[in-house]
Short mmCIF file of C-alpha atoms and ligand atoms in Angstrom, two decimals:
data_model
loop_
_atom_site.label_atom_id
_atom_site.label_comp_id
_atom_site.label_asym_id
_atom_site.label_seq_id
_atom_site.Cartn_x
_atom_site.Cartn_y
_atom_site.Cartn_z
CA UNK A 132 -0.12 0.15 -0.02
CA UNK A 133 1.38 3.34 -0.86
CA UNK A 134 0.32 6.85 0.54
CA UNK A 135 -1.72 8.63 -1.91
CA UNK A 136 0.70 11.75 -2.17
CA UNK A 137 3.47 9.18 -3.00
CA UNK A 138 1.41 7.40 -5.98
CA UNK A 139 0.63 11.10 -7.12
CA UNK A 140 4.53 11.69 -7.06
CA UNK A 141 4.97 8.54 -9.17
CA UNK A 142 2.48 10.07 -11.76
CA UNK A 143 4.04 13.38 -11.49
CA UNK A 144 7.35 12.00 -12.11
CA UNK A 145 6.69 10.50 -15.49
CA UNK A 146 8.16 12.12 -18.50
CA UNK A 147 6.21 10.74 -21.48
CA UNK A 148 6.93 11.62 -24.92
CA UNK A 149 4.34 14.51 -25.82
CA UNK A 150 3.52 14.92 -29.54
CA UNK A 151 2.69 18.15 -30.96
CA UNK A 152 0.29 19.57 -33.61
CA UNK A 153 -1.04 23.04 -34.91
CA UNK A 154 -4.41 24.19 -33.85
CA UNK A 155 -6.07 27.20 -35.15
CA UNK A 156 -6.32 29.53 -32.09
CA UNK A 157 -10.18 29.77 -31.79
CA UNK A 158 -10.13 25.87 -31.71
CA UNK A 159 -7.41 25.80 -28.95
CA UNK A 160 -9.73 26.41 -26.00
CA UNK A 161 -8.53 23.73 -23.43
CA UNK A 162 -5.65 22.54 -25.33
CA UNK A 163 -2.32 22.68 -23.79
CA UNK A 164 0.34 25.06 -25.52
CA UNK A 165 3.25 23.08 -26.46
CA UNK A 166 6.00 25.76 -25.86
CA UNK A 167 6.49 29.06 -24.49
CA UNK A 168 5.55 31.74 -27.25
CA UNK A 169 6.97 35.40 -27.50
CA UNK A 170 5.32 38.36 -28.53
CA UNK A 171 6.49 39.46 -32.10
CA UNK A 172 5.28 43.10 -31.61
CA UNK A 173 5.25 45.74 -29.04
CA UNK A 174 1.85 46.03 -27.31
CA UNK A 175 0.61 48.80 -27.74
CA UNK A 176 2.57 49.01 -31.07
CA UNK A 177 2.51 52.70 -30.79
CA UNK A 178 1.90 55.52 -28.11
CA UNK A 179 -1.92 55.63 -27.95
CA UNK A 180 -4.51 57.75 -25.74
CA UNK A 181 -5.98 56.15 -23.09
CA UNK A 182 -8.91 58.61 -23.20
CA UNK A 183 -11.53 60.17 -25.50
CA UNK A 184 -10.06 63.83 -25.12
CA UNK A 185 -7.43 66.27 -26.63
CA UNK A 186 -3.62 65.42 -27.21
CA UNK A 187 -1.53 68.45 -26.68
CA UNK A 188 2.16 69.14 -26.30
CA UNK A 189 2.30 70.12 -22.74
CA UNK A 190 2.98 67.76 -19.56
CA UNK A 191 -0.05 66.68 -17.65
CA UNK A 192 -1.86 69.68 -15.73
CA UNK A 193 -1.77 71.95 -18.40
CA UNK A 194 -4.69 74.79 -18.20
CA UNK A 195 -5.75 77.43 -20.68
CA UNK A 196 -6.98 77.51 -24.19
CA UNK A 197 -5.92 75.30 -27.14
CA UNK A 198 -6.81 75.39 -30.76
CA UNK A 199 -8.45 72.01 -31.95
CA UNK A 200 -6.39 71.27 -35.41
CA UNK A 201 -7.41 67.91 -36.03
CA UNK A 202 -9.53 64.93 -34.92
CA UNK A 203 -7.77 61.35 -34.60
CA UNK A 204 -9.78 58.09 -34.62
CA UNK A 205 -8.75 54.77 -33.17
CA UNK A 206 -6.94 53.30 -36.29
CA UNK A 207 -6.46 56.93 -37.66
CA UNK A 208 -3.32 58.66 -38.11
CA UNK A 209 -2.42 62.29 -38.14
CA UNK A 210 1.24 63.29 -39.16
CA UNK A 211 1.55 66.84 -39.05
CA UNK A 212 3.45 67.84 -35.59
CA UNK A 213 1.18 69.87 -33.12
CA UNK A 214 2.41 73.54 -32.61
CA UNK A 215 2.47 75.67 -29.73
CA UNK A 216 -1.24 76.25 -28.54
CA UNK A 217 -2.59 73.55 -30.87
CA UNK A 218 -4.10 70.11 -29.69
CA UNK A 219 -5.94 67.21 -31.45
CA UNK A 220 -9.20 65.80 -30.68
CA UNK A 221 -8.33 62.11 -29.94
CA UNK A 222 -10.19 59.01 -29.50
CA UNK A 223 -9.24 55.97 -26.85
CA UNK A 224 -6.99 53.92 -28.70
CA UNK A 225 -5.90 56.48 -31.31
CA UNK A 226 -2.18 57.11 -31.78
CA UNK A 227 -0.79 60.35 -30.41
CA UNK A 228 0.09 63.11 -33.01
CA UNK A 229 3.69 63.69 -33.44
CA UNK A 230 4.37 66.60 -30.69
CA UNK A 231 1.68 65.52 -28.18
CA UNK A 232 2.81 64.40 -24.77
CA UNK A 233 -0.42 64.04 -23.01
CA UNK A 234 -4.20 63.73 -23.08
CA UNK A 235 -6.86 65.80 -21.58
CA UNK A 236 -10.00 63.98 -20.93
CA UNK A 237 -12.96 65.36 -22.78
CA UNK A 238 -15.07 65.46 -19.56
CA UNK A 239 -12.57 68.01 -18.02
CA UNK A 240 -12.76 70.32 -21.16
CA UNK A 241 -15.19 73.08 -22.39
CA UNK A 242 -15.64 74.51 -25.76
CA UNK A 243 -14.80 78.03 -25.54
CA UNK A 244 -15.33 79.13 -29.10
CA UNK A 245 -15.37 77.98 -32.71
CA UNK A 246 -12.45 75.46 -32.93
CA UNK A 247 -11.28 75.99 -29.35
CA UNK A 248 -11.39 74.35 -26.19
CA UNK A 249 -10.41 75.26 -22.44
CA UNK A 250 -8.99 72.58 -20.21
CA UNK A 251 -11.24 73.19 -17.24
CA UNK A 252 -9.72 70.93 -14.75
CA UNK A 253 -5.88 69.82 -14.54
CA UNK A 254 -4.99 66.19 -15.14
CA UNK A 255 -2.52 64.53 -12.85
CA UNK A 256 -1.44 61.79 -15.39
CA UNK A 257 -0.80 61.92 -19.44
CA UNK A 258 -3.50 59.55 -20.14
CA UNK A 259 -1.00 57.70 -22.63
CA UNK A 260 -0.32 54.26 -22.85
CA UNK A 261 3.25 54.02 -24.34
CA UNK A 262 4.58 52.00 -27.00
CA UNK A 263 5.85 48.51 -25.72
CA UNK A 264 4.39 49.78 -21.93
CA UNK A 265 2.21 46.38 -21.69
CA UNK A 266 4.42 44.17 -23.52
CA UNK A 267 7.72 44.23 -25.37
CA UNK A 268 8.36 42.60 -28.73
CA UNK A 269 10.16 39.30 -27.97
CA UNK A 270 8.95 39.22 -24.41
CA UNK A 271 7.62 35.66 -23.38
CA UNK A 272 3.77 36.15 -23.11
CA UNK A 273 2.82 32.44 -22.43
CA UNK A 274 4.46 29.23 -20.98
CA UNK A 275 3.15 25.94 -21.67
CA UNK A 276 -0.20 25.68 -19.71
CA UNK A 277 -3.90 24.16 -20.41
CA UNK A 278 -5.33 27.30 -22.36
CA UNK A 279 -8.27 29.36 -20.93
CA UNK A 280 -10.37 31.93 -22.88
CA UNK A 281 -7.89 34.78 -21.34
CA UNK A 282 -4.89 33.04 -22.43
CA UNK A 283 -6.42 32.56 -26.21
CA UNK A 284 -7.04 36.52 -25.98
CA UNK A 285 -3.56 37.39 -24.92
CA UNK A 286 -2.18 35.17 -27.69
CA UNK A 287 -4.46 36.87 -30.20
CA UNK A 288 -3.47 40.27 -29.22
CA UNK A 289 0.00 39.43 -30.28
CA UNK A 290 -1.22 38.30 -33.43
CA UNK A 291 -1.02 34.46 -33.38
CA UNK A 292 -3.43 32.80 -35.86
CA UNK A 293 -2.50 29.34 -34.72
CA UNK A 294 -0.77 27.84 -31.98
CA UNK A 295 1.59 24.73 -31.20
CA UNK A 296 -0.43 22.43 -28.78
CA UNK A 297 0.11 18.95 -27.41
CA UNK A 298 -1.70 16.32 -29.15
CA UNK A 299 -5.06 15.25 -27.17
CA UNK A 300 -4.40 12.34 -25.12
CA UNK A 301 -6.70 9.30 -26.23
CA UNK A 302 -8.64 7.96 -23.25
CA UNK A 303 -10.68 4.64 -23.53
CA UNK A 304 -13.10 3.61 -20.69
CA UNK A 305 -14.09 0.15 -19.87
CA UNK A 306 -16.95 -0.58 -17.17
CA UNK A 307 -16.69 -4.06 -15.50
CA UNK A 308 -19.16 -6.02 -13.66
CA UNK A 309 -21.99 -8.56 -14.35
CA UNK A 310 -24.28 -6.42 -12.46
CA UNK A 311 -24.15 -3.20 -14.88
CA UNK A 312 -26.91 -2.14 -17.26
CA UNK A 313 -26.89 0.61 -19.79
CA UNK A 314 -29.37 3.16 -19.87
CA UNK A 315 -32.60 2.40 -21.83
CA UNK A 316 -32.34 -1.58 -20.47
CA UNK A 317 -34.47 -2.69 -17.81
CA UNK A 318 -33.01 -3.67 -14.64
CA UNK A 319 -33.02 -7.18 -13.72
CA UNK A 320 -33.05 -7.85 -9.94
CA UNK A 321 -29.26 -7.34 -8.74
CA UNK A 322 -28.60 -5.19 -11.49
CA UNK A 323 -27.35 -1.27 -11.46
CA UNK A 324 -26.98 1.35 -14.40
CA UNK A 325 -23.47 1.92 -15.36
CA UNK A 326 -22.70 5.35 -13.99
CA UNK A 327 -18.81 5.36 -14.40
CA UNK A 328 -18.93 4.85 -17.91
CA UNK A 329 -20.62 8.00 -18.95
CA UNK A 330 -19.08 9.84 -15.90
CA UNK A 331 -15.36 8.66 -16.68
CA UNK A 332 -15.70 9.29 -20.24
CA UNK A 333 -16.97 13.01 -19.57
CA UNK A 334 -14.19 13.50 -16.95
CA UNK A 335 -11.63 12.59 -19.43
CA UNK A 336 -13.41 15.00 -22.16
CA UNK A 337 -13.40 17.93 -19.56
CA UNK A 338 -9.93 17.37 -18.76
CA UNK A 339 -8.82 17.99 -22.67
CA UNK A 340 -8.71 14.18 -23.71
CA UNK A 341 -10.39 12.55 -26.63
CA UNK A 342 -12.20 10.06 -24.70
CA UNK A 343 -14.40 7.13 -25.68
CA UNK A 344 -16.29 4.47 -24.23
CA UNK A 345 -15.03 0.68 -24.88
CA UNK A 346 -18.18 -0.78 -23.66
CA UNK A 347 -19.31 -2.37 -20.05
CA UNK A 348 -18.09 -6.12 -19.78
CA UNK A 349 -18.79 -8.77 -17.79
CA UNK A 350 -16.70 -10.23 -15.01
CA UNK A 351 -15.13 -13.00 -17.27
CA UNK A 352 -11.42 -12.83 -17.68
CA UNK A 353 -11.57 -13.71 -21.35
CA UNK A 354 -14.02 -11.02 -22.02
CA UNK A 355 -12.11 -8.45 -20.06
CA UNK A 356 -8.87 -9.45 -21.54
CA UNK A 357 -10.15 -9.18 -25.22
CA UNK A 358 -11.59 -5.79 -24.50
CA UNK A 359 -8.58 -4.52 -22.66
CA UNK A 360 -6.32 -5.72 -25.33
CA UNK A 361 -8.48 -4.00 -28.04
CA UNK A 362 -8.59 -0.54 -26.24
CA UNK A 363 -4.79 -0.45 -25.30
CA UNK A 364 -3.97 -0.86 -29.19
CA UNK A 365 -5.65 2.80 -29.63
CA UNK A 366 -5.56 4.54 -26.22
CA UNK A 367 -2.80 6.84 -24.18
CA UNK A 368 -4.77 5.96 -20.95
CA UNK A 369 -7.39 3.22 -20.54
CA UNK A 370 -9.69 3.48 -17.67
CA UNK A 371 -11.27 0.66 -16.00
CA UNK A 372 -13.63 0.78 -13.38
CA UNK A 373 -14.66 -2.29 -11.14
CA UNK A 374 -12.74 -5.69 -10.62
CA UNK A 375 -9.55 -4.22 -9.07
CA UNK A 376 -10.60 -5.40 -5.28
CA UNK A 377 -10.28 -8.69 -3.24
CA UNK A 378 -13.66 -10.31 -4.56
CA UNK A 379 -13.89 -13.67 -6.17
CA UNK A 380 -14.56 -11.82 -9.56
CA UNK A 381 -12.01 -9.05 -9.75
CA UNK A 382 -10.08 -10.12 -12.50
CA UNK A 383 -8.49 -6.65 -13.71
CA UNK A 384 -5.16 -6.92 -12.29
CA UNK A 385 -4.63 -10.45 -13.45
CA UNK A 386 -5.79 -9.50 -16.83
CA UNK A 387 -3.45 -6.61 -16.95
CA UNK A 388 -0.68 -8.58 -15.92
CA UNK A 389 -1.28 -11.15 -18.42
CA UNK A 390 -1.18 -8.25 -21.12
CA UNK A 391 2.08 -7.38 -20.14
CA UNK A 392 1.02 -4.03 -18.44
CA UNK A 393 3.70 -3.38 -15.92
CA UNK A 394 2.32 -2.53 -12.52
CA UNK A 395 3.46 0.90 -10.95
CA UNK A 396 1.14 0.76 -7.77
CA UNK A 397 -1.73 -1.28 -6.78
CA UNK A 398 -3.42 -0.50 -3.42
CA UNK A 399 -3.53 3.21 -2.01
CA UNK A 400 -4.12 4.44 1.49
CA UNK A 401 -6.78 6.55 0.48
CA UNK A 402 -10.58 6.31 1.00
CA UNK A 403 -12.32 6.00 -1.33
CA UNK A 404 -10.05 4.52 -3.85
CA UNK A 405 -7.87 1.93 -1.68
CA UNK A 406 -7.56 -0.78 -4.65
CA UNK A 407 -6.39 1.27 -7.02
CA UNK A 408 -4.31 0.09 -9.85
CA UNK A 409 -1.83 1.75 -12.09
CA UNK A 410 0.37 0.81 -14.63
CA UNK A 411 1.99 1.34 -18.03
CA UNK A 412 2.65 -0.91 -21.18
CA UNK A 413 5.61 1.33 -23.02
CA UNK A 414 3.89 4.54 -23.74
CA UNK A 415 0.43 3.68 -22.88
CA UNK A 416 -1.08 3.88 -19.17
CA UNK A 417 -3.61 1.99 -17.38
CA UNK A 418 -5.83 3.16 -14.55
CA UNK A 419 -7.84 0.42 -12.92
CA UNK A 420 -10.44 1.99 -10.24
CA UNK A 421 -12.65 0.36 -7.79
CA UNK A 422 -16.04 0.22 -9.07
CA UNK A 423 -17.91 2.54 -6.47
CA UNK A 424 -18.74 5.83 -8.16
CA UNK A 425 -17.44 8.11 -5.82
CA UNK A 426 -14.35 6.23 -5.91
CA UNK A 427 -13.86 6.45 -9.87
CA UNK A 428 -14.85 10.31 -9.27
CA UNK A 429 -12.17 10.89 -6.56
CA UNK A 430 -9.63 8.73 -8.33
CA UNK A 431 -10.18 10.37 -11.79
CA UNK A 432 -9.87 13.74 -9.69
CA UNK A 433 -6.67 12.83 -7.72
CA UNK A 434 -4.72 10.56 -10.43
CA UNK A 435 -6.43 10.73 -13.72
CA UNK A 436 -6.23 14.83 -14.01
CA UNK A 437 -2.59 14.87 -13.02
CA UNK A 438 -1.76 11.91 -15.52
CA UNK A 439 -3.32 13.57 -18.75
CA UNK A 440 -1.63 16.80 -17.66
CA UNK A 441 1.72 14.65 -17.99
CA UNK A 442 0.61 13.08 -21.21
CA UNK A 443 0.57 16.90 -22.56
CA UNK A 444 3.68 18.03 -21.06
CA UNK A 445 2.50 19.96 -18.09
CA UNK A 446 1.69 19.64 -14.54
CA UNK A 447 -2.00 19.59 -12.74
CA UNK A 448 -2.31 22.16 -10.32
CA UNK A 449 -5.69 21.58 -8.78
CA UNK A 450 -7.41 24.67 -7.49
CA UNK A 451 -7.23 24.49 -3.55
CA UNK A 452 -8.56 27.23 -0.96
CA UNK A 453 -7.98 27.13 2.57
CA UNK A 454 -10.99 27.56 4.22
CA UNK A 455 -12.58 27.54 7.80
CA UNK A 456 -14.50 24.05 8.46
CA UNK A 457 -17.93 24.95 9.20
CA UNK A 458 -18.81 21.98 12.04
CA UNK A 459 -16.68 19.28 13.14
CA UNK A 460 -15.37 16.71 10.89
CA UNK A 461 -14.79 13.07 12.83
CA UNK A 462 -14.36 9.49 11.83
CA UNK A 463 -13.65 6.21 13.89
CA UNK A 464 -11.03 4.81 11.56
CA UNK A 465 -8.12 6.94 10.38
CA UNK A 466 -5.77 4.44 8.73
CA UNK A 467 -6.20 6.02 5.21
CA UNK A 468 -6.44 9.66 3.83
CA UNK A 469 -9.95 10.17 3.37
CA UNK A 470 -12.13 12.52 1.09
CA UNK A 471 -15.32 13.89 1.92
CA UNK A 472 -17.42 15.88 -0.36
CA UNK A 473 -18.06 19.51 0.64
CA UNK A 474 -19.35 22.83 -0.26
CA UNK A 475 -18.30 26.23 0.29
CA UNK A 476 -20.27 28.42 2.64
CA UNK A 477 -19.49 31.96 2.61
CA UNK A 478 -15.84 32.09 3.50
CA UNK A 479 -16.01 28.59 5.09
CA UNK A 480 -16.58 24.83 3.83
CA UNK A 481 -19.24 22.28 5.24
CA UNK A 482 -18.81 18.62 4.55
CA UNK A 483 -21.87 17.48 3.14
CA UNK A 484 -24.05 14.38 4.62
CA UNK A 485 -22.30 11.33 2.79
CA UNK A 486 -22.71 7.71 3.84
CA UNK A 487 -19.69 6.51 1.78
CA UNK A 488 -18.37 5.72 -1.86
CA UNK A 489 -21.50 4.30 -3.55
CA UNK A 490 -23.38 7.54 -2.60
CA UNK A 491 -22.80 9.28 -5.78
CA UNK A 492 -25.86 11.30 -5.13
CA UNK A 493 -23.63 13.38 -2.46
CA UNK A 494 -21.79 15.11 -5.27
CA UNK A 495 -24.54 16.88 -6.84
CA UNK A 496 -24.33 19.86 -4.17
CA UNK A 497 -20.62 19.43 -3.71
CA UNK A 498 -18.44 22.14 -5.24
CA UNK A 499 -15.18 20.87 -3.40
CA UNK A 500 -13.78 17.96 -1.53
CA UNK A 501 -11.61 18.30 1.74
CA UNK A 502 -9.47 15.46 3.37
CA UNK A 503 -8.19 14.15 6.64
CA UNK A 504 -4.93 12.76 6.87
CA UNK A 505 -3.64 9.40 7.95
CA UNK A 506 -4.11 9.21 11.96
CA UNK A 507 -6.50 12.18 12.02
CA UNK A 508 -9.77 11.35 13.33
CA UNK A 509 -10.95 14.93 14.14
CA UNK A 510 -10.76 18.13 12.81
CA UNK A 511 -12.45 20.83 14.86
CA UNK A 512 -15.32 23.22 13.38
CA UNK A 513 -13.48 26.75 12.81
CA UNK A 514 -10.11 25.11 12.10
CA UNK A 515 -8.54 25.62 8.53
CA UNK A 516 -8.87 22.77 5.99
CA UNK A 517 -7.75 22.89 2.35
CA UNK A 518 -10.72 22.65 0.26
CA UNK A 519 -9.85 21.27 -3.52
CA UNK A 520 -12.35 22.81 -5.63
CA UNK A 521 -14.33 20.68 -8.41
P1 AMP B 785 -16.19 -3.67 -7.71
O1 AMP B 785 -15.12 -2.48 -7.70
O2 AMP B 785 -16.24 -3.95 -8.95
O3 AMP B 785 -16.06 -4.42 -6.66
O4 AMP B 785 -17.47 -2.59 -7.69
C1 AMP B 785 -17.56 -2.02 -6.31
C2 AMP B 785 -19.19 -1.13 -6.26
O5 AMP B 785 -19.07 -0.28 -7.23
C3 AMP B 785 -20.32 -2.45 -6.53
O6 AMP B 785 -21.27 -2.36 -5.57
C4 AMP B 785 -20.50 -2.35 -8.14
O7 AMP B 785 -21.79 -2.73 -8.38
C5 AMP B 785 -20.36 -0.83 -8.11
N1 AMP B 785 -20.06 -0.32 -9.54
C6 AMP B 785 -19.16 -1.13 -10.44
N2 AMP B 785 -19.03 -0.66 -11.66
C7 AMP B 785 -20.00 0.22 -11.78
C8 AMP B 785 -20.28 1.33 -12.71
N3 AMP B 785 -19.70 1.33 -14.01
N4 AMP B 785 -21.45 2.26 -12.12
C9 AMP B 785 -21.76 2.31 -11.21
N5 AMP B 785 -21.53 1.42 -10.12
C10 AMP B 785 -20.45 0.45 -10.13
MG1 MG B 786 -17.30 -5.53 -9.86
#
């Protein structure tokens, strides 16, 4: 049995080869940028006005009357230098004309005659954004990361039309268990619907992978071996749910061994998720998860996401907030790290009613999970606890 943090460290230490490809920028949301990118241009590319107002040749704080000699729109240009006592009406984002050093905002001016404007209130700042003030040409503007909307904005501002990205890992999901039925099928006595299949496919998609379901299979060694062998042909990561525990029909570890998948760990001091199995066959990885649906959820959150990030050349950094615990959190048995579904409440966090890893419904209202450490039976209301946001 391995501590979950040590198991995670084994995943974080992996250095799988990452294939890269080019994606049109608008399609790169959620993809992982494959290398650092620089800005090929100064931003802004010219001195520009931060205000609608009047550009003039004096430092901020000027007063008096000025002659309006031009109007400059954003995207416009005025090339004749401003003379003494002259100003140019200028719009936000328009380039400063030669000879201008600051801008008087329009709100603090008055028309004082035909073609004349009086500065009514002194400016304290120049209201100019200088060329390269935000970004200089050649600056690194983005390191490898999973791209968010704002990242695409930053890269678009530098003029990128397409981006080098990591190939999306291919994830295959297999559900095991004689008791499983698919939606639309009648539930015979003793049967339940397969929730892990759809949930794990969705989790892999949400984590940026290409994911597909490779079926649910009965607890039969031969059926499992065939299904896993086929899935392994095409997947970077195969995720199996069920059949990794100590039950009479838990064939997954034996089947994986027979398929030549080398075990990296089997058994984690974590609740839920104790029988979790992780291994690799060359460049392909396999996560075998215990079948209870909260187990597969926690497993994918704690091991799957970091693994998919490594397969794309980056590290997963889970969003974590340290919050005050609303209500005592206690348990009888403290031989494992244990995760509890929880919900943020004001500036604190409340652990939700939860009867164990078969109670998937507890996740409906959960927006985070908290954990107790090994040997920790009790965490007092009001103490701080790390909430891992979902
Ligand atoms: P196992 O890990 O195969 O021993 O399964 C543990 C528990 O999870 C059993 O109650 C199973 O019925 C349940 N379970 C296994 N696979 C699934 C699944 N795909 N969807 C929902 N529950 C499952
Ligand atoms: Mg089973």
